[in-house]
Structures are given as structure tokens and as C-alpha cells.
Short mmCIF file of C-alpha atoms in Angstrom, two decimals:
data_model
loop_
_atom_site.label_atom_id
_atom_site.label_comp_id
_atom_site.label_asym_id
_atom_site.label_seq_id
_atom_site.Cartn_x
_atom_site.Cartn_y
_atom_site.Cartn_z
CA MET A 1 100.28 90.66 151.94
CA ALA A 2 102.60 92.92 153.51
CA LEU A 3 105.37 91.38 151.58
CA GLY A 4 103.55 91.15 148.35
CA SER A 5 103.50 87.47 147.56
CA VAL A 6 100.56 86.52 149.49
CA ARG A 7 96.79 86.45 148.30
CA LEU A 8 94.94 85.70 151.32
CA ILE A 9 95.43 84.87 155.00
CA LYS A 10 92.90 83.08 157.08
CA THR A 11 92.82 82.15 160.75
CA GLU A 12 92.81 78.18 160.68
CA ASP A 13 92.82 77.17 164.30
CA SER A 14 89.29 78.93 165.24
CA GLY A 15 85.98 77.30 165.31
CA LEU A 16 84.77 73.78 165.82
CA PHE A 17 85.84 70.75 163.65
CA TYR A 18 85.21 67.14 163.98
CA PHE A 19 87.33 64.25 162.88
CA ASP A 20 87.98 60.67 163.16
CA ASP A 21 90.68 59.79 165.78
CA ALA A 22 91.17 56.26 164.74
CA GLN A 23 94.39 57.24 163.20
CA GLY A 24 95.50 59.76 166.00
CA GLN A 25 95.08 63.36 166.83
CA ILE A 26 94.93 66.15 164.41
CA GLN A 27 95.45 69.94 165.30
CA PRO A 28 94.91 72.74 162.93
CA PRO A 29 97.98 75.19 162.70
CA ASP A 30 97.68 79.09 163.33
CA PHE A 31 97.07 80.29 159.49
CA ARG A 32 96.21 79.11 156.11
CA ILE A 33 98.15 81.22 153.53
CA VAL A 34 97.21 81.31 149.93
CA LEU A 35 100.18 82.60 147.66
CA ASN A 36 99.70 84.53 144.49
CA ASP A 37 100.47 81.32 142.57
CA GLY A 38 97.51 79.53 144.29
CA ALA A 39 99.72 77.40 146.38
CA GLN A 40 98.36 76.74 150.02
CA LEU A 41 100.51 76.79 153.33
CA LEU A 42 99.49 75.77 156.66
CA VAL A 43 101.62 77.93 159.10
CA GLU A 44 102.22 77.41 162.74
CA VAL A 45 103.65 80.47 164.29
CA LYS A 46 106.16 80.20 167.27
CA ASN A 47 107.75 82.88 169.20
CA ILE A 48 111.41 81.74 170.39
CA ALA A 49 111.87 83.68 173.60
CA PRO A 50 115.33 84.68 174.81
CA ILE A 51 115.39 81.90 177.62
CA GLY A 52 118.98 80.56 178.16
CA ASN A 53 120.92 81.08 174.60
CA GLY A 54 117.52 81.70 173.08
CA LEU A 55 118.90 80.01 169.83
CA GLU A 56 117.07 76.78 169.72
CA ALA A 57 113.21 76.13 169.02
CA LYS A 58 111.64 73.19 170.84
CA ILE A 59 108.14 71.89 169.89
CA ARG A 60 106.44 68.94 171.29
CA ALA A 61 106.61 66.03 168.96
CA ALA A 62 103.16 64.95 169.26
CA ASP A 63 101.80 68.66 168.35
CA VAL A 64 104.01 68.41 165.20
CA THR A 65 102.64 65.05 164.32
CA ALA A 66 98.91 66.21 164.82
CA ALA A 67 99.80 69.19 162.60
CA GLN A 68 101.10 67.02 160.08
CA ALA A 69 97.96 64.95 160.02
CA TYR A 70 95.72 67.97 159.64
CA ALA A 71 97.56 69.26 156.53
CA GLN A 72 97.41 65.80 155.05
CA ALA A 73 93.60 65.82 155.75
CA THR A 74 92.88 69.26 154.62
CA GLY A 75 95.48 69.95 151.88
CA GLY A 76 98.23 72.35 152.20
CA ARG A 77 101.90 72.41 153.07
CA LEU A 78 102.64 72.67 156.67
CA LEU A 79 105.44 75.20 157.66
CA TYR A 80 106.52 76.70 161.04
CA ALA A 81 107.15 80.31 161.10
CA LEU A 82 109.70 80.90 163.93
CA PHE A 83 110.23 84.19 165.33
CA TRP A 84 113.82 84.55 167.16
CA SER A 85 112.86 87.44 169.40
CA ARG A 86 116.45 88.14 170.49
CA MET A 87 117.53 88.49 166.98
CA ARG A 88 114.22 89.68 165.72
CA MET A 89 114.38 87.45 162.82
CA TRP A 90 111.83 85.34 161.02
CA THR A 91 112.48 81.93 159.50
CA LEU A 92 109.89 79.67 157.82
CA VAL A 93 110.96 76.08 157.93
CA ASP A 94 109.45 72.63 156.85
CA PRO A 95 108.98 70.38 159.85
CA SER A 96 111.46 67.81 158.23
CA THR A 97 114.20 70.32 159.37
CA PHE A 98 113.54 69.55 163.10
CA ARG A 99 115.46 66.68 164.80
CA LEU A 100 113.68 64.51 167.43
CA VAL A 101 115.04 64.54 170.78
CA GLY A 102 113.02 62.52 173.31
CA LYS A 103 109.37 63.92 173.15
CA TYR A 104 110.68 67.01 171.49
CA GLN A 105 111.41 68.31 168.03
CA ARG A 106 114.28 70.68 168.15
CA LEU A 107 116.01 73.05 165.56
CA SER A 108 118.92 75.67 166.19
CA ALA A 109 118.66 78.99 164.84
CA THR A 110 121.74 78.22 162.62
CA ASP A 111 119.79 75.29 160.93
CA ALA A 112 116.59 77.29 160.66
CA ALA A 113 118.39 80.14 158.77
CA MET A 114 119.95 77.36 156.47
CA ALA A 115 116.36 76.16 155.82
CA ASN A 116 114.67 79.31 155.81
CA GLU A 117 111.94 79.65 153.13
CA MET A 118 110.61 83.23 153.79
CA HIS A 119 111.07 83.94 150.18
CA LEU A 120 107.80 82.02 149.63
CA LEU A 121 106.07 85.00 151.35
CA GLY A 122 107.94 87.67 149.32
CA ASP A 123 110.81 88.16 151.98
CA GLY A 124 114.32 89.32 150.89
CA HIS A 125 117.11 91.54 151.89
CA LEU A 126 117.47 95.13 150.92
CA ALA A 127 120.55 97.09 150.33
CA THR A 128 121.40 100.65 149.63
CA GLU A 129 124.21 102.98 149.40
CA PRO A 130 125.20 104.33 152.78
CA PRO A 131 124.80 106.69 154.46
CA LEU A 132 121.26 107.83 154.76
CA THR A 133 121.01 111.31 156.36
CA PHE A 134 118.12 113.33 157.96
CA SER A 135 119.22 116.96 157.83
CA VAL A 136 117.66 119.74 159.71
CA VAL A 137 118.64 123.19 157.99
CA MET A 138 118.49 126.29 160.12
CA ASN A 139 116.73 129.44 158.96
CA ARG A 140 119.67 131.93 159.51
CA ASP A 141 117.70 134.96 158.84
CA GLN A 142 115.25 134.30 161.64
CA GLU A 143 118.06 133.44 164.35
CA ARG A 144 118.05 135.68 167.33
CA VAL A 145 119.58 136.24 170.54
CA VAL A 146 117.52 135.37 173.59
CA GLU A 147 119.88 135.94 176.64
CA ARG A 148 123.51 137.33 176.95
CA LEU A 149 125.27 135.16 179.58
CA GLY A 150 128.51 137.06 179.89
CA GLU A 151 132.10 136.26 178.85
CA GLY A 152 130.88 136.02 175.18
CA GLU A 153 128.44 133.29 175.77
CA GLU A 154 124.63 133.73 174.77
CA THR A 155 121.61 131.95 174.26
CA ARG A 156 120.06 131.92 170.79
CA ALA A 157 116.56 130.87 169.31
CA LEU A 158 116.86 128.91 166.05
CA THR A 159 114.20 128.39 163.42
CA ILE A 160 114.26 125.42 161.41
CA GLY A 161 114.17 126.39 157.74
CA GLY A 162 113.68 122.94 156.30
CA VAL A 163 114.63 119.43 156.21
CA GLU A 164 116.64 117.15 153.57
CA LEU A 165 116.77 113.52 153.18
CA LEU A 166 120.05 112.43 151.53
CA ALA A 167 121.28 108.99 150.11
CA ALA A 168 125.05 108.97 149.91
CA GLY A 169 125.19 112.62 149.98
CA ARG A 170 122.72 113.13 147.35
CA ILE A 171 119.40 114.98 148.04
CA ILE A 172 116.43 112.94 147.71
CA THR A 173 113.35 115.03 146.06
CA ALA A 174 110.89 112.30 144.65
CA PRO A 175 108.08 111.67 147.27
CA ASP A 176 108.21 107.93 147.23
CA GLU A 177 112.14 107.98 147.41
CA ARG A 178 111.67 110.05 150.41
CA ARG A 179 109.05 108.15 152.17
CA LEU A 180 111.21 104.87 151.53
CA ALA A 181 114.49 106.61 152.68
CA TRP A 182 112.59 107.70 155.93
CA PHE A 183 111.33 104.35 156.54
CA LEU A 184 114.78 102.67 156.20
CA MET A 185 116.11 105.32 158.52
CA LEU A 186 113.58 104.44 161.34
CA HIS A 187 113.63 100.58 160.81
CA GLY A 188 116.52 99.59 158.69
CA GLY A 189 118.73 98.61 161.58
CA TRP A 190 121.61 100.90 160.87
CA SER A 191 123.22 102.98 163.71
CA GLU A 192 122.52 106.63 164.06
CA THR A 193 125.00 109.45 164.73
CA GLN A 194 124.33 113.20 165.08
CA THR A 195 126.76 115.70 163.66
CA SER A 196 126.33 119.52 164.14
CA HIS A 197 127.69 121.95 161.19
CA PHE A 198 128.68 125.39 161.99
CA ASP A 199 129.79 128.35 159.98
CA ASP A 200 132.94 130.42 160.55
CA GLU A 201 131.30 132.37 163.14
CA GLY A 202 130.13 129.42 165.18
CA ARG A 203 126.63 129.81 164.23
CA LEU A 204 124.65 126.49 163.65
CA GLU A 205 123.74 125.81 159.95
CA ARG A 206 122.31 122.28 160.26
CA LEU A 207 122.05 119.20 162.34
CA ASP A 208 122.61 115.94 160.48
CA TYR A 209 121.26 112.57 161.87
CA VAL A 210 123.27 109.94 159.87
CA PHE A 211 122.41 106.34 159.53
CA ALA A 212 125.03 103.91 158.54
CA PRO A 213 126.04 100.27 159.06
CA ASP A 214 128.38 99.24 161.77
CA LEU A 215 131.40 97.75 160.12
CA PRO A 216 133.74 95.51 162.15
CA ASP A 217 137.18 96.28 160.60
CA ASP A 218 138.81 97.88 157.56
CA VAL A 219 138.41 94.93 155.47
CA ALA A 220 134.69 95.22 155.75
CA VAL A 221 134.87 98.79 154.91
CA ARG A 222 136.78 98.12 151.74
CA GLN A 223 134.48 95.26 150.72
CA MET A 224 131.33 97.66 151.02
CA ALA A 225 133.25 100.35 148.97
CA GLU A 226 133.91 97.71 146.19
CA GLN A 227 130.44 96.33 145.99
CA GLY A 228 128.80 99.93 146.25
CA PHE A 229 126.13 99.08 148.79
CA ALA A 230 125.54 97.96 152.37
CA PHE A 231 122.75 95.45 153.59
CA LEU A 232 119.87 96.50 155.68
CA ASP A 233 117.65 93.99 157.62
CA THR A 234 115.10 91.65 155.78
CA LEU A 235 111.69 93.03 154.87
CA SER A 236 110.07 90.78 157.45
CA THR A 237 112.43 92.21 160.14
CA LEU A 238 111.84 95.92 159.04
CA TYR A 239 108.12 95.26 159.29
CA THR A 240 108.48 93.59 162.63
CA ARG A 241 110.61 96.36 164.04
CA GLN A 242 107.81 98.70 162.96
CA PHE A 243 105.26 96.82 164.66
CA LEU A 244 107.17 96.43 167.78
CA GLU A 245 107.98 100.28 167.90
CA ALA A 246 104.00 100.83 167.73
CA VAL A 247 103.23 98.78 170.65
CA THR A 248 106.26 98.99 172.92
CA THR A 249 108.00 101.82 174.54
CA GLU A 250 111.79 102.44 174.34
CA ASP A 251 112.18 100.68 177.66
CA GLY A 252 110.55 97.67 176.16
CA GLU A 253 107.17 97.97 178.11
CA ILE A 254 103.95 97.16 176.41
CA ARG A 255 101.78 100.12 175.64
CA ALA A 256 99.34 98.66 173.10
CA LEU A 257 97.92 95.17 172.92
CA ARG A 258 97.25 95.21 169.09
CA GLU A 259 98.43 97.05 166.12
CA GLU A 260 96.31 96.06 162.88
CA PRO A 261 98.89 95.72 160.05
CA GLU A 262 98.30 97.79 156.87
CA PRO A 263 98.09 95.31 153.80
CA ALA A 264 101.03 95.42 151.49
CA VAL A 265 102.51 98.26 153.22
CA LEU A 266 106.25 97.16 152.32
CA ALA A 267 105.14 96.10 148.83
CA GLN A 268 103.75 99.60 148.26
CA LEU A 269 107.05 101.20 149.69
CA ILE A 270 108.67 100.00 146.80
CA PRO A 271 106.48 99.88 143.73
CA ASP A 272 107.28 97.78 140.63
CA SER A 273 107.94 100.89 138.57
CA TYR A 274 110.77 101.77 141.02
CA TRP A 275 113.03 99.28 139.44
CA GLU A 276 112.58 100.78 135.90
CA ARG A 277 113.66 104.27 136.79
CA LYS A 278 117.00 105.37 135.35
CA HIS A 279 117.64 108.26 137.42
CA ARG A 280 116.93 107.05 141.17
CA VAL A 281 118.78 108.99 143.94
CA LEU A 282 117.96 106.47 146.39
CA ARG A 283 119.35 103.40 144.86
CA ILE A 284 117.93 99.94 146.20
CA TRP A 285 119.25 96.33 145.62
CA ARG A 286 116.78 93.63 146.67
CA PHE A 287 118.10 90.02 147.20
CA GLN A 288 116.08 86.90 147.34
CA MET A 289 117.55 84.27 149.67
CA GLN A 290 117.13 80.82 148.94
CA PRO A 291 117.40 77.97 151.45
CA ALA A 292 120.61 76.16 151.45
CA ILE A 293 118.59 73.02 152.57
CA ASP A 294 115.87 72.08 149.95
CA THR A 295 112.76 70.69 151.77
CA ALA A 296 110.36 71.86 149.23
CA PRO A 297 107.94 68.99 148.18
CA PRO A 298 108.50 67.53 144.47
CA VAL A 299 106.32 69.16 141.78
CA ASP A 300 104.03 66.95 140.05
#
């Protein structure tokens, strides 16, 4: 629901159930998800912890078989939602993408990305024109000297006169665009730098907090300039980063065990009418990534 393509999410693995074990074990996955088009998914969620290189998922083969049996018995397509915690990346994959090694089904992060079906839940990449800037503007009329230290140095008290949000140097005024820009600054994954601006007398005029992507070389800089935008993280990663910042400290320590999600929060950030506007200051591109490996069942 947070990404806009889900009608219902239901916990599937709670409560009692009874089954005929003549054909083996069955095991309910974590969630049943009903999409807007009525399709039903059975989703097992796995956290891939950063142990070793942290770039391979490993699940007991017997558990996968039992989950597949449950899906066949109750209806719904079984998928695995893998959270690669080192990269803060979600992938949604069909069990057929795993490879059997001994008693375990294994899947590399690379293969998971190739088979990723997070688009089913409404996930996608956002892009916009860099940089995004949060500018704190000083009220020059209320600036005053607090203490003179000698040798021309002094301490001054500054008063904030206002704040501005800018996209590629353009001031954002629409409330929903400002809200989206602020969200992207906080959770978009771009690097932040701080720049101070002074007048000819050395008095502080404003502080700029500038958010822009890290580009490895001049080729990447030219490519970004030619295409006119730069990628942010996926919607699912943005939402995950927001969640983690709510429940952990800057040092990574847990400060809350739960954070109730707000349904459709990301879908509401970019309303459908946003794309129809002719004069958007904050220009947004949205890309839906399709899996390179087709594992979807045939349509009847």
C-alpha cells in the first residue's frame, strides 16, 4: 500500500491450520498480498544479514518446498522478498530463481537483482535534476554583536529570516513539491555538503545544505548533464531508509522496536495529478524496472 499498487496485506503465518501430510509438509509464508488487479501473492520475507560478503541468500530447501506446497493448496503465487541489509535493497523473486546446493536454495544478489519483480508492488526508481538545496536565509536586520573579542574579531547573534527549498537552483513554492523535495533530501541517498555565503563585509547571508549524487568521474558528470537528471534510490529503499531512521540512532543502535507504517505514504507524496502539471519546479522522472529474467507464470 505504501507504494500504491497493493489493495490488501494480510498476515498469513499466524493462527492454527490443519493439513493432510501424506504428500509432505506445508508451510505458510509471512504475508498474503492482494494487488490492485486482484492477483494474489504469497510472500515470505527474509533479511539477508551482512555476514561474510552478505551478497548471497540461503534458505533451507525443505522450507521452500513446504511453502510451495502451501501456495499450491491455497492459491496464490509464492515469492520471496529479500532485504539485502548491507545495500538496503529489496528484491522480490520467484523461487525458481534459486539454485539448489546441497540442502539449501541459494541466490546471489546479482541474480536477485536480475529477477527482481518489485514492480508488482509499485516499486520503481525516481530521478530528478540535481542538486536539491535546503537554504537557511538570515535576517540581516536582526543581526547583532554579542561580544567583541579584540583584534577585529567578534561574536554575532544571527536570526533566521526564512528557509528556501531549491531544485537545480529554482525556488520551490508549491506545498506538495516542497514536501516531496524535503523527503528526497532526507531519504534519497544523495550526499550532503554545506556551503556558507557571505556578503562583501563578511557577514553571513545564508547557509546552503546541498544534496547531489556522487559521480565517479567526468564521464558520469557529462552523461548526467546530457540526460538532464540523476537517479535517486528506489521507492522501496526510500521508505526503508525512513523506517530505519525512525527506529535506530545515528550509531545504528535500536531506539524503537516498532514503527507503524502510514499506508500509501509514498503514493501520496507524488499524486497522479503531479505528472499532468506543465510548470513543475521539482521535475520528477519515474522508471519502472522489469526483470531481465522472466519468471512470471503464463496468463490463461
